[in-house]
mmCIF file of C-alpha atoms in Angstrom:
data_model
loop_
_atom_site.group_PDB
_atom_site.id
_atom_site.type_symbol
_atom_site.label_atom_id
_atom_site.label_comp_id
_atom_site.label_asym_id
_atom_site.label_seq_id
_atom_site.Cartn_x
_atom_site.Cartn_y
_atom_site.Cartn_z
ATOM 1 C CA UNK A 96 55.425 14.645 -3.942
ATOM 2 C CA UNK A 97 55.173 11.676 -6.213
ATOM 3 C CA UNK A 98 56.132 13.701 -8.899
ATOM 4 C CA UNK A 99 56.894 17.301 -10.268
ATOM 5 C CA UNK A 100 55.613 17.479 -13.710
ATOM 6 C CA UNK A 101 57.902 19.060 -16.307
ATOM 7 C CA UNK A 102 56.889 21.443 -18.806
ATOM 8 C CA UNK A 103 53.171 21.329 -17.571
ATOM 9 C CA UNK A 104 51.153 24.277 -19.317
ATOM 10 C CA UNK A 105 53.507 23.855 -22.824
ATOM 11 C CA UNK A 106 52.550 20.414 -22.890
ATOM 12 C CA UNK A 107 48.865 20.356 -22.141
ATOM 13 C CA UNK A 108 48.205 23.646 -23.950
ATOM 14 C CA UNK A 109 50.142 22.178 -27.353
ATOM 15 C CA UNK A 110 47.934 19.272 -26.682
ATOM 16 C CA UNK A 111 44.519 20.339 -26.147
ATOM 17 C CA UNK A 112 42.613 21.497 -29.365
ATOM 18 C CA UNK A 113 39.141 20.615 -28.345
ATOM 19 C CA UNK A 114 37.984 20.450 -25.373
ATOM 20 C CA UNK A 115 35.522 17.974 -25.962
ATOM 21 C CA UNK A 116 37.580 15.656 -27.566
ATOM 22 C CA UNK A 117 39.584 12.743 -26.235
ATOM 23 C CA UNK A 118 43.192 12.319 -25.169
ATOM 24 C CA UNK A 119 45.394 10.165 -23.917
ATOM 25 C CA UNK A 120 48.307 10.567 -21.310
ATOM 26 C CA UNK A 121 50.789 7.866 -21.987
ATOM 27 C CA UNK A 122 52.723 8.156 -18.460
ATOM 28 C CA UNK A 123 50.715 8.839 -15.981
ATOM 29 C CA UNK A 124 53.015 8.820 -13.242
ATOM 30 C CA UNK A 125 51.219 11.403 -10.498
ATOM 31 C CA UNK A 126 48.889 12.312 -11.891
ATOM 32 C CA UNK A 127 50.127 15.907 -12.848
ATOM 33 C CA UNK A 128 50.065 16.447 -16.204
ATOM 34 C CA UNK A 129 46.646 14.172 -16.344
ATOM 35 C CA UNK A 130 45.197 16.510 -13.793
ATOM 36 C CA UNK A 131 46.185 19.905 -15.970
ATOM 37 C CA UNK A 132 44.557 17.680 -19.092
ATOM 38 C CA UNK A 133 41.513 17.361 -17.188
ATOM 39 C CA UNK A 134 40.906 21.196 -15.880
ATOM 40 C CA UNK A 135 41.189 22.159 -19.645
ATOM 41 C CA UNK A 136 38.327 19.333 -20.770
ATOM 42 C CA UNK A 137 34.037 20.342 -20.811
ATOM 43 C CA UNK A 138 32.299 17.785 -19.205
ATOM 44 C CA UNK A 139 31.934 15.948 -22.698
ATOM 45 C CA UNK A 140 35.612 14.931 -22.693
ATOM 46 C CA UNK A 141 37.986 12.177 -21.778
ATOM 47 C CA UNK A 142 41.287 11.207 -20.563
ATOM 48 C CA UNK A 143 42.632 7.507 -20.654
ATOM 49 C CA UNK A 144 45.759 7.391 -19.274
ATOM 50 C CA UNK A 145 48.363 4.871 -18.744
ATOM 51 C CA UNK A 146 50.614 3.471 -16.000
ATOM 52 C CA UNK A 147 52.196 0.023 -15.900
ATOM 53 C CA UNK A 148 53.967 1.014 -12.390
ATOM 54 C CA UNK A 149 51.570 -0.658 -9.736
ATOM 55 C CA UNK A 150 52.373 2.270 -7.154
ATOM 56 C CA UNK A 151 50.968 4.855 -9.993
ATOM 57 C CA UNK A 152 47.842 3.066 -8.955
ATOM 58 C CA UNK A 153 47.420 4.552 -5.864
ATOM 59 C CA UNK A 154 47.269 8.195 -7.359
ATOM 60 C CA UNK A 155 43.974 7.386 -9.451
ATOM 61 C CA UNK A 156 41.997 10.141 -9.843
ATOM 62 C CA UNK A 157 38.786 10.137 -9.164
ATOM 63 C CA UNK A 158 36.593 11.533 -12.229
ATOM 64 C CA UNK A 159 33.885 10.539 -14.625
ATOM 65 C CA UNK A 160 35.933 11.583 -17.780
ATOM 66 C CA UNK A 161 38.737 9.434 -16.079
ATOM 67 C CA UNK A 162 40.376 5.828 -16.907
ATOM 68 C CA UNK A 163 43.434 5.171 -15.542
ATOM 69 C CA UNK A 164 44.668 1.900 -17.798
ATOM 70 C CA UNK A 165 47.416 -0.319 -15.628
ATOM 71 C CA UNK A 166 49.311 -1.349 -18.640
ATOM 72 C CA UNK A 167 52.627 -0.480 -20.628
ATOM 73 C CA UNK A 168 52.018 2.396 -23.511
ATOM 74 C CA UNK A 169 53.189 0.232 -25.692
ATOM 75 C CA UNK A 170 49.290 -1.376 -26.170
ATOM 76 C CA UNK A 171 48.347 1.527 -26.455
ATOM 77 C CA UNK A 172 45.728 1.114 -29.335
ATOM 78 C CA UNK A 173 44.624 -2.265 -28.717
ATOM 79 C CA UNK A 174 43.632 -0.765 -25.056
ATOM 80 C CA UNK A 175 42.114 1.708 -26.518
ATOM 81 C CA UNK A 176 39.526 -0.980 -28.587
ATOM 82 C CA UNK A 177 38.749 -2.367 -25.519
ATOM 83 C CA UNK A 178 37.181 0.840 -24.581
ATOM 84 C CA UNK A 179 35.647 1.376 -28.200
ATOM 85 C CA UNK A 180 38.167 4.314 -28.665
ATOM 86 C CA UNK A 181 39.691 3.998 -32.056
ATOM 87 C CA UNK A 182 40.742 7.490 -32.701
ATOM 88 C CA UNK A 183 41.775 10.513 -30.236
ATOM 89 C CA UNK A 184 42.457 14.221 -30.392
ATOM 90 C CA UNK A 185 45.767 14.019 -28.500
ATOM 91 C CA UNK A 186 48.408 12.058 -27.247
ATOM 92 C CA UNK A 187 51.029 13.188 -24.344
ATOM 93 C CA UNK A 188 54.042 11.365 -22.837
ATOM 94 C CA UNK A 189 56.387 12.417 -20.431
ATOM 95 C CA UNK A 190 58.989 10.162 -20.602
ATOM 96 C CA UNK A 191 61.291 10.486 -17.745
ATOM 97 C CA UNK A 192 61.913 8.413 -15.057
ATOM 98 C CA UNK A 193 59.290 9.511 -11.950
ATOM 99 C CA UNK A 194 60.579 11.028 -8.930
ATOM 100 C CA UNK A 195 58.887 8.347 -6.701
ATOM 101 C CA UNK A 196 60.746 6.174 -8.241
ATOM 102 C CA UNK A 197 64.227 8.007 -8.039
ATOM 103 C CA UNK A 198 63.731 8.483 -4.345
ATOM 104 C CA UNK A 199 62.151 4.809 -3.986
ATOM 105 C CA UNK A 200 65.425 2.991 -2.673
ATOM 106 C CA UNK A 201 64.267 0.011 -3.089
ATOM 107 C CA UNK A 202 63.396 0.265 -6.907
ATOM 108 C CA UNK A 203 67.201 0.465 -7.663
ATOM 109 C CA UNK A 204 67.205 3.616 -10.139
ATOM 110 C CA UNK A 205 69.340 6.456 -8.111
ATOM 111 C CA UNK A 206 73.109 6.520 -8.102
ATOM 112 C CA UNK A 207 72.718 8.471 -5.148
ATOM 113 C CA UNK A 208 70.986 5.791 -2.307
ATOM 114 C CA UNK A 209 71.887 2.207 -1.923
ATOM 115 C CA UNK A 210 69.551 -0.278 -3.361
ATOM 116 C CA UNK A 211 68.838 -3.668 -5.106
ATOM 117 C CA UNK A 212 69.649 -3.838 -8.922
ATOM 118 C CA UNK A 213 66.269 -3.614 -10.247
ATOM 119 C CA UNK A 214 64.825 -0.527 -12.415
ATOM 120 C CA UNK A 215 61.534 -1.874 -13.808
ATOM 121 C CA UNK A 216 59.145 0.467 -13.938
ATOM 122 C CA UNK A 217 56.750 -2.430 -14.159
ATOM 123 C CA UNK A 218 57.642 -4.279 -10.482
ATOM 124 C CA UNK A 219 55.721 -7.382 -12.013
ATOM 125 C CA UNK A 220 58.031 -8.344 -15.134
ATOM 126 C CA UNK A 221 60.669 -10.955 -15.054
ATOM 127 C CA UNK A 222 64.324 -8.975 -16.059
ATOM 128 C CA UNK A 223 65.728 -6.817 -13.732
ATOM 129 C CA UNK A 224 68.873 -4.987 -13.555
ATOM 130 C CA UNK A 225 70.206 -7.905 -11.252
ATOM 131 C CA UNK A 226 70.270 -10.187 -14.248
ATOM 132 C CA UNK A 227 71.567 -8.093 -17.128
ATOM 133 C CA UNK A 228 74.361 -7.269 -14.508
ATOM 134 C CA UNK A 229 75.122 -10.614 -13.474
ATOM 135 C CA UNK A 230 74.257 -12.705 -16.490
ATOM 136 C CA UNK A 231 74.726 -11.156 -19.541
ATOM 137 C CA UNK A 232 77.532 -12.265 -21.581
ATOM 138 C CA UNK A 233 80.303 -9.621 -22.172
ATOM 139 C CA UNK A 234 79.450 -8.779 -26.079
ATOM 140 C CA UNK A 235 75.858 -7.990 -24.685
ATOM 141 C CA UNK A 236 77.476 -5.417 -21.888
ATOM 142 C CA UNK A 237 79.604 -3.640 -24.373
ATOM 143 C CA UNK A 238 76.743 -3.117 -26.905
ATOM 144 C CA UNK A 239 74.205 -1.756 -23.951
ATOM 145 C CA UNK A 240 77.150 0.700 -22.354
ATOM 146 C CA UNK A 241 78.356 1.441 -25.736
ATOM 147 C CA UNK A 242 74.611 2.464 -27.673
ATOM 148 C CA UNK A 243 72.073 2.807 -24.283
ATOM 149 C CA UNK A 244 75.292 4.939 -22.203
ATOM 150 C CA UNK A 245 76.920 6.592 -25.139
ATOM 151 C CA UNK A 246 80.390 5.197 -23.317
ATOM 152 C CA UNK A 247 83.043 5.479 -25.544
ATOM 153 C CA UNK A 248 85.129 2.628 -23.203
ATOM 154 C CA UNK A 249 82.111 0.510 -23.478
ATOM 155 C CA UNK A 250 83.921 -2.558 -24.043
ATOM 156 C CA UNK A 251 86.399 -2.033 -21.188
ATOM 157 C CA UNK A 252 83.715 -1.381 -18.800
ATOM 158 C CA UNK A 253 82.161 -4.865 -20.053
ATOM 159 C CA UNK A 254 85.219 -6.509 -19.432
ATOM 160 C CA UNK A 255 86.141 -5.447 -15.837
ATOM 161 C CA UNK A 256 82.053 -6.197 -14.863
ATOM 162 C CA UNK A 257 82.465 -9.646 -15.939
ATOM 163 C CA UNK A 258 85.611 -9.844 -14.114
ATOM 164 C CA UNK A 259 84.022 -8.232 -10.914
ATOM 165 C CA UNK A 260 81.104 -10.445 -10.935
ATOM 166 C CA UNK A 261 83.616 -13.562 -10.831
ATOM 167 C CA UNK A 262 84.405 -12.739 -7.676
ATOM 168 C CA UNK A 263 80.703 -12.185 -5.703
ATOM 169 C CA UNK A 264 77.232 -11.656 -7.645
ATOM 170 C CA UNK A 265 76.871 -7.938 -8.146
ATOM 171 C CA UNK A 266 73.582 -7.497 -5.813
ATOM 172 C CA UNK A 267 72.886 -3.532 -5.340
ATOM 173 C CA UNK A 268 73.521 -0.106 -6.618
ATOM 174 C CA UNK A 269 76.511 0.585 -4.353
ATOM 175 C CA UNK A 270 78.331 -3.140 -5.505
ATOM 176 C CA UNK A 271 77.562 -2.048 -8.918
ATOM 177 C CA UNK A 272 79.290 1.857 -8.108
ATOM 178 C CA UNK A 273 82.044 -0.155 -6.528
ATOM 179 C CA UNK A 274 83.256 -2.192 -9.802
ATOM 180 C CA UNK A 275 84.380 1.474 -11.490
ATOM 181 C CA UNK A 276 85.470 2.863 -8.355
ATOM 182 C CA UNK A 277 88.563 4.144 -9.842
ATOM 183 C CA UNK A 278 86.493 6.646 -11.527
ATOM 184 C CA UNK A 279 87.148 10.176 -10.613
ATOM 185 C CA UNK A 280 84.917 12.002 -8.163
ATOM 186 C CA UNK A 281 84.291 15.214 -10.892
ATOM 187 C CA UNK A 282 83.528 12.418 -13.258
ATOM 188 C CA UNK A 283 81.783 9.720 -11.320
ATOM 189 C CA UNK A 284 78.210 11.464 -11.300
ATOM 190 C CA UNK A 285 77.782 11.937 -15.109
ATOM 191 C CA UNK A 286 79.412 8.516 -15.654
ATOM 192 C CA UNK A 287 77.270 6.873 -13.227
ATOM 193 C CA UNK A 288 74.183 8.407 -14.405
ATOM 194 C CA UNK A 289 74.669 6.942 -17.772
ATOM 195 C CA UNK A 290 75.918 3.202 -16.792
ATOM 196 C CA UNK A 291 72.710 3.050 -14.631
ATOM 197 C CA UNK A 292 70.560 4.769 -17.778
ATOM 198 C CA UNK A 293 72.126 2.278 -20.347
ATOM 199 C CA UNK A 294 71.157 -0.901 -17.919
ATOM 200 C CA UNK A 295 67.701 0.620 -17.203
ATOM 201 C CA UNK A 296 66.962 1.095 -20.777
ATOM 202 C CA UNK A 297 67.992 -2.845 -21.652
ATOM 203 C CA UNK A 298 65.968 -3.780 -18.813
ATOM 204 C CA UNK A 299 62.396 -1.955 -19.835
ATOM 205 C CA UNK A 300 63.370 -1.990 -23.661
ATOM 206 C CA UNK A 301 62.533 2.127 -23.614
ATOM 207 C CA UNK A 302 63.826 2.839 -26.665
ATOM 208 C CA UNK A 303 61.730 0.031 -28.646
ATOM 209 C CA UNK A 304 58.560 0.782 -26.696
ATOM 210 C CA UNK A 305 58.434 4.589 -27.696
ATOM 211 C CA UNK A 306 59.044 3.604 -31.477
ATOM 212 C CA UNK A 307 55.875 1.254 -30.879
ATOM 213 C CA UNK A 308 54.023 4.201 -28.619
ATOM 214 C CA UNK A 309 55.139 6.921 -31.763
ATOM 215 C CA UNK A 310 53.750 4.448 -34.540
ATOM 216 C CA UNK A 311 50.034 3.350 -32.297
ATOM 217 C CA UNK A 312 49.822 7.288 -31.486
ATOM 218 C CA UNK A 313 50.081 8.164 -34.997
ATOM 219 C CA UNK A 314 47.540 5.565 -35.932
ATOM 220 C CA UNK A 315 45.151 5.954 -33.127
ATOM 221 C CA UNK A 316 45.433 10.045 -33.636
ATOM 222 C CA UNK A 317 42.399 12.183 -35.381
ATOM 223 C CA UNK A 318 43.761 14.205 -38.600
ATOM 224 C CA UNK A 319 44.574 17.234 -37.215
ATOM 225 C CA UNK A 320 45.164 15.761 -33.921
ATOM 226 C CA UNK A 321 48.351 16.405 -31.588
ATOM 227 C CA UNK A 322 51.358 14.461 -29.877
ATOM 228 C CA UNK A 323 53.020 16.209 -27.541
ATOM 229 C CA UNK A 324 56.270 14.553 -26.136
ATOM 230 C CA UNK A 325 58.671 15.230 -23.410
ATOM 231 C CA UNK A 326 62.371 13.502 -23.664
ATOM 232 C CA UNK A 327 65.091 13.549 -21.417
ATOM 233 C CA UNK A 328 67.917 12.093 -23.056
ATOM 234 C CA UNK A 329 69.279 12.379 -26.748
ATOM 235 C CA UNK A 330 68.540 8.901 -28.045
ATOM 236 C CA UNK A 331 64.749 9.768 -26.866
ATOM 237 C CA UNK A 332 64.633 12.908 -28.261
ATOM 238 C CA UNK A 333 66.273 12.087 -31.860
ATOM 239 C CA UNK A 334 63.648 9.260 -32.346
ATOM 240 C CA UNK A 335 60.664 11.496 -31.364
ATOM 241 C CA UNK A 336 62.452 14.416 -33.650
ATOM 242 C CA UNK A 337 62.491 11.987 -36.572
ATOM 243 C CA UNK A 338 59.822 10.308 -36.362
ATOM 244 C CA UNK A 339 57.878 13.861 -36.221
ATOM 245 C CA UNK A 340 59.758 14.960 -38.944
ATOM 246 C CA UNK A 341 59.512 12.408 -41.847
ATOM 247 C CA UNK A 342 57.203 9.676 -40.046
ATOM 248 C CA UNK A 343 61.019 7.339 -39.727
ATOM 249 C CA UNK A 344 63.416 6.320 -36.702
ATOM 250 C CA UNK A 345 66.278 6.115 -39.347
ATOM 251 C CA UNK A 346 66.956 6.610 -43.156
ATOM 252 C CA UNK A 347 64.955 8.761 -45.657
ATOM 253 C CA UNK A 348 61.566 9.142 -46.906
ATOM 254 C CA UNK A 349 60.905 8.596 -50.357
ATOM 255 C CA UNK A 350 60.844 11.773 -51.923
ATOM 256 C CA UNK A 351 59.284 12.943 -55.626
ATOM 257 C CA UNK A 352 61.306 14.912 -58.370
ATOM 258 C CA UNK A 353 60.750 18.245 -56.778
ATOM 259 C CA UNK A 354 62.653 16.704 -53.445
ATOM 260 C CA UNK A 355 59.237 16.413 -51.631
ATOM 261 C CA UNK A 356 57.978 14.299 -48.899
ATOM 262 C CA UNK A 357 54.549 13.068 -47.648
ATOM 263 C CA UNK A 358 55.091 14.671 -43.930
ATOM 264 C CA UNK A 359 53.742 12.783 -41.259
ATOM 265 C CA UNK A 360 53.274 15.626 -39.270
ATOM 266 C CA UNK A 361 53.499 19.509 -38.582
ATOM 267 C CA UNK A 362 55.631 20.987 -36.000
ATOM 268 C CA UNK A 363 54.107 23.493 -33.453
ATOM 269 C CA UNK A 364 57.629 24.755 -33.241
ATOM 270 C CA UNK A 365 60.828 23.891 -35.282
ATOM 271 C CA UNK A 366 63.127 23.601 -32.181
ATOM 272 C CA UNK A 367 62.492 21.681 -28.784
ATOM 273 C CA UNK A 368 60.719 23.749 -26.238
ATOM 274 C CA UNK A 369 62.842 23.646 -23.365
ATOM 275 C CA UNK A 370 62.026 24.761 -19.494
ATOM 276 C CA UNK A 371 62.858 27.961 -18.405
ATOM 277 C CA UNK A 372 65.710 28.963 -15.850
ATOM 278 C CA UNK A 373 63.256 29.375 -13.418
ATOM 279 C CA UNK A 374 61.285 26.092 -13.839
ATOM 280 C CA UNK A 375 64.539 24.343 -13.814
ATOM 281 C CA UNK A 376 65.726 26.777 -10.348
ATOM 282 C CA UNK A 377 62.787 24.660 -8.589
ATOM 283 C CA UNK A 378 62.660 21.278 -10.291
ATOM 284 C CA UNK A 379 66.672 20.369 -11.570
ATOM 285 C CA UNK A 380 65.418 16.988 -12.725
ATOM 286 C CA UNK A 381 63.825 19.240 -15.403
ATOM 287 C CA UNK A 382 66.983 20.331 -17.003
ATOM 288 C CA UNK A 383 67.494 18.083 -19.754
ATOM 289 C CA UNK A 384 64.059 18.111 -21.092
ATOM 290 C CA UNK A 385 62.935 18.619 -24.851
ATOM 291 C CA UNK A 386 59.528 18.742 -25.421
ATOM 292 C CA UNK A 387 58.316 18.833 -29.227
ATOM 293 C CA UNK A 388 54.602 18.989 -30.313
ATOM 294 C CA UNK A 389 53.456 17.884 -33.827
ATOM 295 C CA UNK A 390 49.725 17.778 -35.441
ATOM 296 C CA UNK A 391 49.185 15.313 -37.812
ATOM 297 C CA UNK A 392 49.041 15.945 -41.192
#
């Protein structure tokens, strides 16, 4: 399976408010959660979803309602105007890493196989892992580890790369594993999982391409329209939670002398739906997923 989607029916069924209407699936991936969007739509609606992974490609689906755009969500709304679409009834994004490209070797994600140090999700782009690995300057190591890895001993780790690298260009996953071999085995997995997430991040800019996904969603969505967003990590979720909250990424919104705010949007729910022990029993890579739903104001 290319992928298993996470949180399928809360995520389509916060989405959908009219079937008629048009939405937008941000990370197409599969195909899954597209698919669900699609059962739920009359024969008057449409789905434009988006992929800038050329192997998504090959899981187009094949339906009049359907356009499957080959770009990064991050142009979102100008590809939108090319299709004369200025304004949807819903937006969804899963956000996580897909499992085809977790079990893809060759794309260099997984702690767990040997690969090349890539990670883009788009195959075509120029910076790979290879380079922030092997030619980033120290300060730039420490600041990804330290605010993409939420590593307290960023800086050391930045230090003994460099030094590593001195010796023999870092070329694949396992080279990279080797560097911090020191590391405990009950520690190595989480401690892996986030030096590979902090150098994955830097190399598809995540976090700055949601905040410009969040901000074209908001513009592109109807009043009364939804965004529905699945996170995986905590520096995911607390942008989507602000930004749903108060419109923001950081700071506060000007309030007036009763303490009020112009709110951006309306949560479905107050807390982050989260999958059930039995979802999670048959898909683990589920486990650390938040999903929060808001409707614009």
């Amino acid at each position: 399976m290319y992928h298993n989607p996470v949180l399928l029916d809360e995520s389509v069924s916060g989405l959908i408010i009219n079937p008629d209407g048009i939405y937008v699936d941000c990370t197409f991936g599969g195909g899954g959660h597209s698919r669900e969007i699609l059962s739920r739509l009359s024969d008057k609606g449409r789905l434009f979803s988006f992929d800038q992974d050329p192997d998504a490609l090959k899981n187009k689906i094949d339906d009049e309602r359907f356009t499957l755009v080959n770009q990064n969500f991050r142009f979102l709304e100008n590809s939108l105007l090319m299709y004369g679409v200025t304004q949807v009834d819903g937006v969804l994004a899963d956000l996580g890493v897909s499992s085809h490209q977790f079990d893809e070797a060759d794309r260099g994600f997984s702690i767990r196989t040997e690969g090349p140090l890539d990670m883009r999700m788009n195959t075509m782009q120029g910076l790979d892992a290879r380079k922030v690995v092997n030619e980033y300057e120290e300060e730039q190591l420490a600041d990804i580890f330290y605010l993409y890895g939420e590593l307290r001993e960023a800086r050391k780790l930045a230090r003994e790369l460099v030094a590593a690298r001195k010796k023999g260009e870092i070329k694949t996953t396992d080279d990279l594993k080797r560097v911090f071999s020191y590391m405990p085995a009950h520690k190595s997995n989480k401690f892996f999982a986030q030096v590979f997430q902090a150098i994955r991040i830097e190399v598809n800019q995540e976090l700055e391409v949601l905040k410009e996904m969040l901000e074209q969603s908001y513009k592109v969505l109807k009043p009364g329209g939804r965004l529905s967003v699945i996170s995986y990590h905590s520096l995911e979720d607390r942008l989507v939670k602000r930004f749903l909250k108060n419109g923001m990424f950081e700071g506060e919104p000007e309030r007036d002398i009763y303490g009020n705010y112009n709110k951006s949007f309306e949560l479905l729910k107050t807390k982050a739906i989260v999958p059930t022990d039995e979802e999670i029993a048959e898909n683990s890579r589920a486990r650390s997923a938040k999903l929060r739903i808001g409707t614009k104001v």
